[in-house]
Amino acid sequence: DIQMTQSPSSLSASVGDRVTITCRASQTISTYLNWYQQKPGKAPKLLIYGVSDLQSGVPSRFSGGGSGTDFTLTIRSLQPEDFATYFCQHTYNTPPTFGQGTRVEI
Amino acid sequence: QVQLQESGPGLVKPSETLSLTCTVSGGSISNYYWSWIRQPPGKGLEWIGHIYDSGSTNYNASLKSRVTISVDTSKDQFSLTLRSVTAADTAVYYCASALFPRRITVFDFDSWGQGILVTVSS
């Protein structure tokens, strides 16, 4: 299975900050990389698919980049509703696996 | 808009069988892949497996010996059976699918149920 490693595991930030989360795959996954946001007690929400395509309804302050094995999720200007846990996921082959999550907190 | 809803018992005894159902409403179960994903409390997400409307399945090798996913297209439902459970199977179980037209793969999960907590305990 492809292992997905996120860093950092958690971070503290303030409203208005620019935040970057990284995700590294244990082997090349081309551009088969998604990002999800999860709030406590809720199901994950798809934010970005195919490395950089924003899911419908997701604010443009979210962006994704990278290719091969190294990827990033950037939140340009953190808003109060962005405090959550973020997961990367590869979709290169079966099984699709997820990173361990990055908790973004105040 | 398609909605997914998990149902089933919230408590299962060790060594017994966990059975959950996902009901799809607001749309048809046909022509899509339907997945089960789980999340132990405070931990990450694990894809369990998926099924197509034809009944074709694919499972995570880590669980394959204990898992069966089935579909009932007449009821727009699909189900998960996990045998010989232990405390390590305690988790929130989600049903999910990739339904939006621009998806790249069947693993781009844009639609999720609310999740159901299943605790394995005697």
PDB file of N, CA, C and O in Angstrom, chain B residues 26-85:
ATOM      1  N   GLY B  26     -32.629  10.257  -3.137  1.00  0.00           N
ATOM      2  CA  GLY B  26     -32.483  11.418  -4.016  1.00  0.00           C
ATOM      3  C   GLY B  26     -31.791  11.108  -5.316  1.00  0.00           C
ATOM      4  O   GLY B  26     -31.442  12.031  -6.068  1.00  0.00           O
ATOM      5  N   GLY B  27     -31.552   9.855  -5.565  1.00  0.00           N
ATOM      6  CA  GLY B  27     -30.884   9.458  -6.794  1.00  0.00           C
ATOM      7  C   GLY B  27     -30.819   7.950  -6.871  1.00  0.00           C
ATOM      8  O   GLY B  27     -31.185   7.247  -5.923  1.00  0.00           O
ATOM      9  N   SER B  28     -30.312   7.442  -7.978  1.00  0.00           N
ATOM     10  CA  SER B  28     -30.239   5.995  -8.169  1.00  0.00           C
ATOM     11  C   SER B  28     -28.869   5.453  -7.770  1.00  0.00           C
ATOM     12  O   SER B  28     -27.860   6.123  -7.906  1.00  0.00           O
ATOM     13  N   ILE B  29     -28.878   4.224  -7.304  1.00  0.00           N
ATOM     14  CA  ILE B  29     -27.634   3.557  -6.949  1.00  0.00           C
ATOM     15  C   ILE B  29     -26.910   3.042  -8.191  1.00  0.00           C
ATOM     16  O   ILE B  29     -25.732   2.667  -8.125  1.00  0.00           O
ATOM     17  N   SER B  30     -27.581   3.075  -9.303  1.00  0.00           N
ATOM     18  CA  SER B  30     -27.025   2.491 -10.528  1.00  0.00           C
ATOM     19  C   SER B  30     -25.896   3.327 -11.106  1.00  0.00           C
ATOM     20  O   SER B  30     -25.900   4.558 -11.018  1.00  0.00           O
ATOM     21  N   ASN B  31     -24.923   2.626 -11.703  1.00  0.00           N
ATOM     22  CA  ASN B  31     -23.841   3.245 -12.474  1.00  0.00           C
ATOM     23  C   ASN B  31     -22.801   3.976 -11.645  1.00  0.00           C
ATOM     24  O   ASN B  31     -22.067   4.811 -12.176  1.00  0.00           O
ATOM     25  N   TYR B  32     -22.731   3.653 -10.349  1.00  0.00           N
ATOM     26  CA  TYR B  32     -21.707   4.253  -9.509  1.00  0.00           C
ATOM     27  C   TYR B  32     -21.072   3.182  -8.630  1.00  0.00           C
ATOM     28  O   TYR B  32     -21.637   2.121  -8.406  1.00  0.00           O
ATOM     29  N   TYR B  33     -19.890   3.508  -8.109  1.00  0.00           N
ATOM     30  CA  TYR B  33     -19.233   2.681  -7.109  1.00  0.00           C
ATOM     31  C   TYR B  33     -19.581   3.224  -5.727  1.00  0.00           C
ATOM     32  O   TYR B  33     -19.608   4.441  -5.523  1.00  0.00           O
ATOM     33  N   TRP B  34     -19.811   2.318  -4.794  1.00  0.00           N
ATOM     34  CA  TRP B  34     -20.239   2.689  -3.449  1.00  0.00           C
ATOM     35  C   TRP B  34     -19.267   2.093  -2.443  1.00  0.00           C
ATOM     36  O   TRP B  34     -19.063   0.885  -2.418  1.00  0.00           O
ATOM     37  N   SER B  35     -18.696   2.963  -1.626  1.00  0.00           N
ATOM     38  CA  SER B  35     -17.617   2.568  -0.720  1.00  0.00           C
ATOM     39  C   SER B  35     -18.034   2.591   0.742  1.00  0.00           C
ATOM     40  O   SER B  35     -18.959   3.305   1.134  1.00  0.00           O
ATOM     41  N   TRP B  36     -17.301   1.817   1.515  1.00  0.00           N
ATOM     42  CA  TRP B  36     -17.326   1.908   2.975  1.00  0.00           C
ATOM     43  C   TRP B  36     -15.940   2.359   3.441  1.00  0.00           C
ATOM     44  O   TRP B  36     -14.922   1.837   2.972  1.00  0.00           O
ATOM     45  N   ILE B  37     -15.933   3.300   4.357  1.00  0.00           N
ATOM     46  CA  ILE B  37     -14.710   3.873   4.924  1.00  0.00           C
ATOM     47  C   ILE B  37     -14.909   3.937   6.422  1.00  0.00           C
ATOM     48  O   ILE B  37     -16.018   4.222   6.887  1.00  0.00           O
ATOM     49  N   ARG B  38     -13.860   3.686   7.191  1.00  0.00           N
ATOM     50  CA  ARG B  38     -14.007   3.772   8.636  1.00  0.00           C
ATOM     51  C   ARG B  38     -12.930   4.646   9.261  1.00  0.00           C
ATOM     52  O   ARG B  38     -11.867   4.869   8.657  1.00  0.00           O
ATOM     53  N   GLN B  39     -13.218   5.110  10.464  1.00  0.00           N
ATOM     54  CA  GLN B  39     -12.312   6.010  11.177  1.00  0.00           C
ATOM     55  C   GLN B  39     -12.363   5.687  12.660  1.00  0.00           C
ATOM     56  O   GLN B  39     -13.326   6.057  13.347  1.00  0.00           O
ATOM     57  N   PRO B  40     -11.350   5.015  13.196  1.00  0.00           N
ATOM     58  CA  PRO B  40     -11.296   4.797  14.653  1.00  0.00           C
ATOM     59  C   PRO B  40     -11.278   6.129  15.380  1.00  0.00           C
ATOM     60  O   PRO B  40     -10.776   7.121  14.838  1.00  0.00           O
ATOM     61  N   PRO B  41     -11.812   6.171  16.586  1.00  0.00           N
ATOM     62  CA  PRO B  41     -11.877   7.439  17.320  1.00  0.00           C
ATOM     63  C   PRO B  41     -10.527   8.135  17.407  1.00  0.00           C
ATOM     64  O   PRO B  41      -9.534   7.526  17.819  1.00  0.00           O
ATOM     65  N   GLY B  42     -10.484   9.386  16.971  1.00  0.00           N
ATOM     66  CA  GLY B  42      -9.271  10.176  17.049  1.00  0.00           C
ATOM     67  C   GLY B  42      -8.188   9.797  16.051  1.00  0.00           C
ATOM     68  O   GLY B  42      -7.057  10.290  16.156  1.00  0.00           O
ATOM     69  N   LYS B  43      -8.526   8.961  15.080  1.00  0.00           N
ATOM     70  CA  LYS B  43      -7.505   8.480  14.142  1.00  0.00           C
ATOM     71  C   LYS B  43      -7.875   8.804  12.699  1.00  0.00           C
ATOM     72  O   LYS B  43      -8.800   9.567  12.446  1.00  0.00           O
ATOM     73  N   GLY B  44      -7.114   8.237  11.780  1.00  0.00           N
ATOM     74  CA  GLY B  44      -7.299   8.528  10.368  1.00  0.00           C
ATOM     75  C   GLY B  44      -8.345   7.651   9.706  1.00  0.00           C
ATOM     76  O   GLY B  44      -9.043   6.867  10.347  1.00  0.00           O
ATOM     77  N   LEU B  45      -8.436   7.793   8.397  1.00  0.00           N
ATOM     78  CA  LEU B  45      -9.467   7.138   7.603  1.00  0.00           C
ATOM     79  C   LEU B  45      -8.913   5.908   6.896  1.00  0.00           C
ATOM     80  O   LEU B  45      -7.774   5.913   6.402  1.00  0.00           O
ATOM     81  N   GLU B  46      -9.718   4.858   6.846  1.00  0.00           N
ATOM     82  CA  GLU B  46      -9.326   3.606   6.180  1.00  0.00           C
ATOM     83  C   GLU B  46     -10.431   3.184   5.216  1.00  0.00           C
ATOM     84  O   GLU B  46     -11.581   2.999   5.627  1.00  0.00           O
ATOM     85  N   TRP B  47     -10.066   3.030   3.950  1.00  0.00           N
ATOM     86  CA  TRP B  47     -11.014   2.530   2.955  1.00  0.00           C
ATOM     87  C   TRP B  47     -11.174   1.039   3.129  1.00  0.00           C
ATOM     88  O   TRP B  47     -10.186   0.297   3.175  1.00  0.00           O
ATOM     89  N   ILE B  48     -12.417   0.590   3.259  1.00  0.00           N
ATOM     90  CA  ILE B  48     -12.696  -0.833   3.489  1.00  0.00           C
ATOM     91  C   ILE B  48     -12.899  -1.569   2.175  1.00  0.00           C
ATOM     92  O   ILE B  48     -12.396  -2.682   1.970  1.00  0.00           O
ATOM     93  N   GLY B  49     -13.661  -0.961   1.269  1.00  0.00           N
ATOM     94  CA  GLY B  49     -13.931  -1.599  -0.011  1.00  0.00           C
ATOM     95  C   GLY B  49     -15.073  -0.908  -0.721  1.00  0.00           C
ATOM     96  O   GLY B  49     -15.672   0.032  -0.191  1.00  0.00           O
ATOM     97  N   HIS B  50     -15.354  -1.372  -1.941  1.00  0.00           N
ATOM     98  CA  HIS B  50     -16.479  -0.800  -2.676  1.00  0.00           C
ATOM     99  C   HIS B  50     -17.178  -1.833  -3.530  1.00  0.00           C
ATOM    100  O   HIS B  50     -16.681  -2.953  -3.738  1.00  0.00           O
ATOM    101  N   ILE B  51     -18.357  -1.445  -4.002  1.00  0.00           N
ATOM    102  CA  ILE B  51     -19.169  -2.306  -4.837  1.00  0.00           C
ATOM    103  C   ILE B  51     -19.763  -1.474  -5.962  1.00  0.00           C
ATOM    104  O   ILE B  51     -20.060  -0.292  -5.779  1.00  0.00           O
ATOM    105  N   TYR B  52     -19.900  -2.098  -7.142  1.00  0.00           N
ATOM    106  CA  TYR B  52     -20.581  -1.467  -8.256  1.00  0.00           C
ATOM    107  C   TYR B  52     -22.008  -2.002  -8.276  1.00  0.00           C
ATOM    108  O   TYR B  52     -22.309  -3.017  -7.643  1.00  0.00           O
ATOM    109  N   ASP B  53     -22.874  -1.347  -9.037  1.00  0.00           N
ATOM    110  CA  ASP B  53     -24.279  -1.776  -9.009  1.00  0.00           C
ATOM    111  C   ASP B  53     -24.469  -3.184  -9.555  1.00  0.00           C
ATOM    112  O   ASP B  53     -25.454  -3.854  -9.231  1.00  0.00           O
ATOM    113  N   SER B  54     -23.495  -3.647 -10.335  1.00  0.00           N
ATOM    114  CA  SER B  54     -23.580  -5.014 -10.866  1.00  0.00           C
ATOM    115  C   SER B  54     -23.275  -6.066  -9.804  1.00  0.00           C
ATOM    116  O   SER B  54     -23.512  -7.253 -10.006  1.00  0.00           O
ATOM    117  N   GLY B  55     -22.715  -5.610  -8.689  1.00  0.00           N
ATOM    118  CA  GLY B  55     -22.308  -6.530  -7.633  1.00  0.00           C
ATOM    119  C   GLY B  55     -20.814  -6.792  -7.599  1.00  0.00           C
ATOM    120  O   GLY B  55     -20.326  -7.482  -6.704  1.00  0.00           O
ATOM    121  N   SER B  56     -20.076  -6.236  -8.542  1.00  0.00           N
ATOM    122  CA  SER B  56     -18.623  -6.383  -8.561  1.00  0.00           C
ATOM    123  C   SER B  56     -18.009  -5.649  -7.364  1.00  0.00           C
ATOM    124  O   SER B  56     -18.372  -4.513  -7.084  1.00  0.00           O
ATOM    125  N   THR B  57     -17.085  -6.315  -6.672  1.00  0.00           N
ATOM    126  CA  THR B  57     -16.513  -5.739  -5.459  1.00  0.00           C
ATOM    127  C   THR B  57     -14.992  -5.672  -5.519  1.00  0.00           C
ATOM    128  O   THR B  57     -14.345  -6.379  -6.297  1.00  0.00           O
ATOM    129  N   ASN B  58     -14.447  -4.808  -4.662  1.00  0.00           N
ATOM    130  CA  ASN B  58     -13.012  -4.710  -4.460  1.00  0.00           C
ATOM    131  C   ASN B  58     -12.803  -4.346  -2.996  1.00  0.00           C
ATOM    132  O   ASN B  58     -13.446  -3.418  -2.493  1.00  0.00           O
ATOM    133  N   TYR B  59     -11.930  -5.098  -2.330  1.00  0.00           N
ATOM    134  CA  TYR B  59     -11.745  -4.912  -0.899  1.00  0.00           C
ATOM    135  C   TYR B  59     -10.299  -4.536  -0.573  1.00  0.00           C
ATOM    136  O   TYR B  59      -9.364  -4.915  -1.279  1.00  0.00           O
ATOM    137  N   ASN B  60     -10.142  -3.835   0.549  1.00  0.00           N
ATOM    138  CA  ASN B  60      -8.818  -3.595   1.095  1.00  0.00           C
ATOM    139  C   ASN B  60      -8.250  -4.943   1.555  1.00  0.00           C
ATOM    140  O   ASN B  60      -8.904  -5.669   2.301  1.00  0.00           O
ATOM    141  N   ALA B  61      -7.061  -5.248   1.108  1.00  0.00           N
ATOM    142  CA  ALA B  61      -6.456  -6.550   1.428  1.00  0.00           C
ATOM    143  C   ALA B  61      -6.337  -6.761   2.933  1.00  0.00           C
ATOM    144  O   ALA B  61      -6.367  -7.906   3.403  1.00  0.00           O
ATOM    145  N   SER B  62      -6.208  -5.663   3.685  1.00  0.00           N
ATOM    146  CA  SER B  62      -6.041  -5.788   5.134  1.00  0.00           C
ATOM    147  C   SER B  62      -7.287  -6.334   5.818  1.00  0.00           C
ATOM    148  O   SER B  62      -7.213  -6.823   6.945  1.00  0.00           O
ATOM    149  N   LEU B  63      -8.436  -6.260   5.149  1.00  0.00           N
ATOM    150  CA  LEU B  63      -9.695  -6.697   5.746  1.00  0.00           C
ATOM    151  C   LEU B  63     -10.404  -7.755   4.904  1.00  0.00           C
ATOM    152  O   LEU B  63     -11.449  -8.272   5.320  1.00  0.00           O
ATOM    153  N   LYS B  64      -9.823  -8.069   3.755  1.00  0.00           N
ATOM    154  CA  LYS B  64     -10.528  -8.869   2.756  1.00  0.00           C
ATOM    155  C   LYS B  64     -11.081 -10.191   3.293  1.00  0.00           C
ATOM    156  O   LYS B  64     -12.175 -10.620   2.914  1.00  0.00           O
ATOM    157  N   SER B  65     -10.342 -10.829   4.194  1.00  0.00           N
ATOM    158  CA  SER B  65     -10.771 -12.134   4.688  1.00  0.00           C
ATOM    159  C   SER B  65     -12.013 -12.052   5.574  1.00  0.00           C
ATOM    160  O   SER B  65     -12.677 -13.070   5.815  1.00  0.00           O
ATOM    161  N   ARG B  66     -12.353 -10.845   6.041  1.00  0.00           N
ATOM    162  CA  ARG B  66     -13.471 -10.719   6.982  1.00  0.00           C
ATOM    163  C   ARG B  66     -14.629  -9.874   6.438  1.00  0.00           C
ATOM    164  O   ARG B  66     -15.652  -9.751   7.102  1.00  0.00           O
ATOM    165  N   VAL B  67     -14.478  -9.312   5.244  1.00  0.00           N
ATOM    166  CA  VAL B  67     -15.435  -8.321   4.739  1.00  0.00           C
ATOM    167  C   VAL B  67     -16.254  -8.859   3.574  1.00  0.00           C
ATOM    168  O   VAL B  67     -15.726  -9.553   2.693  1.00  0.00           O
ATOM    169  N   THR B  68     -17.529  -8.491   3.581  1.00  0.00           N
ATOM    170  CA  THR B  68     -18.384  -8.670   2.415  1.00  0.00           C
ATOM    171  C   THR B  68     -19.204  -7.407   2.232  1.00  0.00           C
ATOM    172  O   THR B  68     -19.785  -6.899   3.189  1.00  0.00           O
ATOM    173  N   ILE B  69     -19.219  -6.892   1.002  1.00  0.00           N
ATOM    174  CA  ILE B  69     -20.082  -5.770   0.657  1.00  0.00           C
ATOM    175  C   ILE B  69     -21.071  -6.271  -0.386  1.00  0.00           C
ATOM    176  O   ILE B  69     -20.675  -6.930  -1.355  1.00  0.00           O
ATOM    177  N   SER B  70     -22.334  -5.965  -0.175  1.00  0.00           N
ATOM    178  CA  SER B  70     -23.380  -6.408  -1.093  1.00  0.00           C
ATOM    179  C   SER B  70     -24.277  -5.226  -1.451  1.00  0.00           C
ATOM    180  O   SER B  70     -24.246  -4.180  -0.792  1.00  0.00           O
ATOM    181  N   VAL B  71     -25.050  -5.388  -2.519  1.00  0.00           N
ATOM    182  CA  VAL B  71     -25.921  -4.306  -2.981  1.00  0.00           C
ATOM    183  C   VAL B  71     -27.312  -4.836  -3.260  1.00  0.00           C
ATOM    184  O   VAL B  71     -27.475  -5.984  -3.708  1.00  0.00           O
ATOM    185  N   ASP B  72     -28.305  -4.016  -2.966  1.00  0.00           N
ATOM    186  CA  ASP B  72     -29.691  -4.318  -3.299  1.00  0.00           C
ATOM    187  C   ASP B  72     -30.212  -3.134  -4.112  1.00  0.00           C
ATOM    188  O   ASP B  72     -30.635  -2.130  -3.544  1.00  0.00           O
ATOM    189  N   THR B  73     -30.155  -3.259  -5.430  1.00  0.00           N
ATOM    190  CA  THR B  73     -30.520  -2.130  -6.281  1.00  0.00           C
ATOM    191  C   THR B  73     -32.015  -1.822  -6.197  1.00  0.00           C
ATOM    192  O   THR B  73     -32.416  -0.681  -6.414  1.00  0.00           O
ATOM    193  N   SER B  74     -32.829  -2.808  -5.868  1.00  0.00           N
ATOM    194  CA  SER B  74     -34.274  -2.573  -5.784  1.00  0.00           C
ATOM    195  C   SER B  74     -34.637  -1.659  -4.622  1.00  0.00           C
ATOM    196  O   SER B  74     -35.662  -0.986  -4.639  1.00  0.00           O
ATOM    197  N   LYS B  75     -33.758  -1.642  -3.626  1.00  0.00           N
ATOM    198  CA  LYS B  75     -33.984  -0.794  -2.446  1.00  0.00           C
ATOM    199  C   LYS B  75     -33.034   0.400  -2.410  1.00  0.00           C
ATOM    200  O   LYS B  75     -33.075   1.185  -1.460  1.00  0.00           O
ATOM    201  N   ASP B  76     -32.153   0.525  -3.407  1.00  0.00           N
ATOM    202  CA  ASP B  76     -31.119   1.573  -3.404  1.00  0.00           C
ATOM    203  C   ASP B  76     -30.316   1.530  -2.101  1.00  0.00           C
ATOM    204  O   ASP B  76     -30.109   2.552  -1.430  1.00  0.00           O
ATOM    205  N   GLN B  77     -29.880   0.324  -1.751  1.00  0.00           N
ATOM    206  CA  GLN B  77     -29.093   0.126  -0.542  1.00  0.00           C
ATOM    207  C   GLN B  77     -27.868  -0.728  -0.843  1.00  0.00           C
ATOM    208  O   GLN B  77     -27.882  -1.558  -1.743  1.00  0.00           O
ATOM    209  N   PHE B  78     -26.818  -0.496  -0.075  1.00  0.00           N
ATOM    210  CA  PHE B  78     -25.689  -1.414  -0.087  1.00  0.00           C
ATOM    211  C   PHE B  78     -25.271  -1.651   1.359  1.00  0.00           C
ATOM    212  O   PHE B  78     -25.543  -0.836   2.239  1.00  0.00           O
ATOM    213  N   SER B  79     -24.632  -2.789   1.594  1.00  0.00           N
ATOM    214  CA  SER B  79     -24.401  -3.225   2.963  1.00  0.00           C
ATOM    215  C   SER B  79     -22.966  -3.664   3.181  1.00  0.00           C
ATOM    216  O   SER B  79     -22.270  -4.065   2.244  1.00  0.00           O
ATOM    217  N   LEU B  80     -22.569  -3.605   4.452  1.00  0.00           N
ATOM    218  CA  LEU B  80     -21.245  -4.036   4.889  1.00  0.00           C
ATOM    219  C   LEU B  80     -21.413  -5.119   5.936  1.00  0.00           C
ATOM    220  O   LEU B  80     -22.196  -4.949   6.884  1.00  0.00           O
ATOM    221  N   THR B  81     -20.682  -6.195   5.783  1.00  0.00           N
ATOM    222  CA  THR B  81     -20.596  -7.235   6.801  1.00  0.00           C
ATOM    223  C   THR B  81     -19.134  -7.435   7.150  1.00  0.00           C
ATOM    224  O   THR B  81     -18.303  -7.640   6.258  1.00  0.00           O
ATOM    225  N   LEU B  82     -18.824  -7.343   8.442  1.00  0.00           N
ATOM    226  CA  LEU B  82     -17.457  -7.546   8.931  1.00  0.00           C
ATOM    227  C   LEU B  82     -17.505  -8.608  10.022  1.00  0.00           C
ATOM    228  O   LEU B  82     -18.142  -8.407  11.055  1.00  0.00           O
ATOM    229  N   ARG B  83     -16.831  -9.692   9.766  1.00  0.00           N
ATOM    230  CA  ARG B  83     -16.910 -10.860  10.657  1.00  0.00           C
ATOM    231  C   ARG B  83     -15.805 -10.861  11.698  1.00  0.00           C
ATOM    232  O   ARG B  83     -14.777 -10.187  11.547  1.00  0.00           O
ATOM    233  N   SER B  84     -16.032 -11.593  12.754  1.00  0.00           N
ATOM    234  CA  SER B  84     -15.020 -11.829  13.806  1.00  0.00           C
ATOM    235  C   SER B  84     -14.407 -10.524  14.298  1.00  0.00           C
ATOM    236  O   SER B  84     -13.177 -10.345  14.293  1.00  0.00           O
ATOM    237  N   VAL B  85     -15.243  -9.616  14.735  1.00  0.00           N
ATOM    238  CA  VAL B  85     -14.762  -8.281  15.113  1.00  0.00           C
ATOM    239  C   VAL B  85     -14.012  -8.328  16.454  1.00  0.00           C
ATOM    240  O   VAL B  85     -14.251  -9.187  17.306  1.00  0.00           O
TER     241      VAL B  85
END
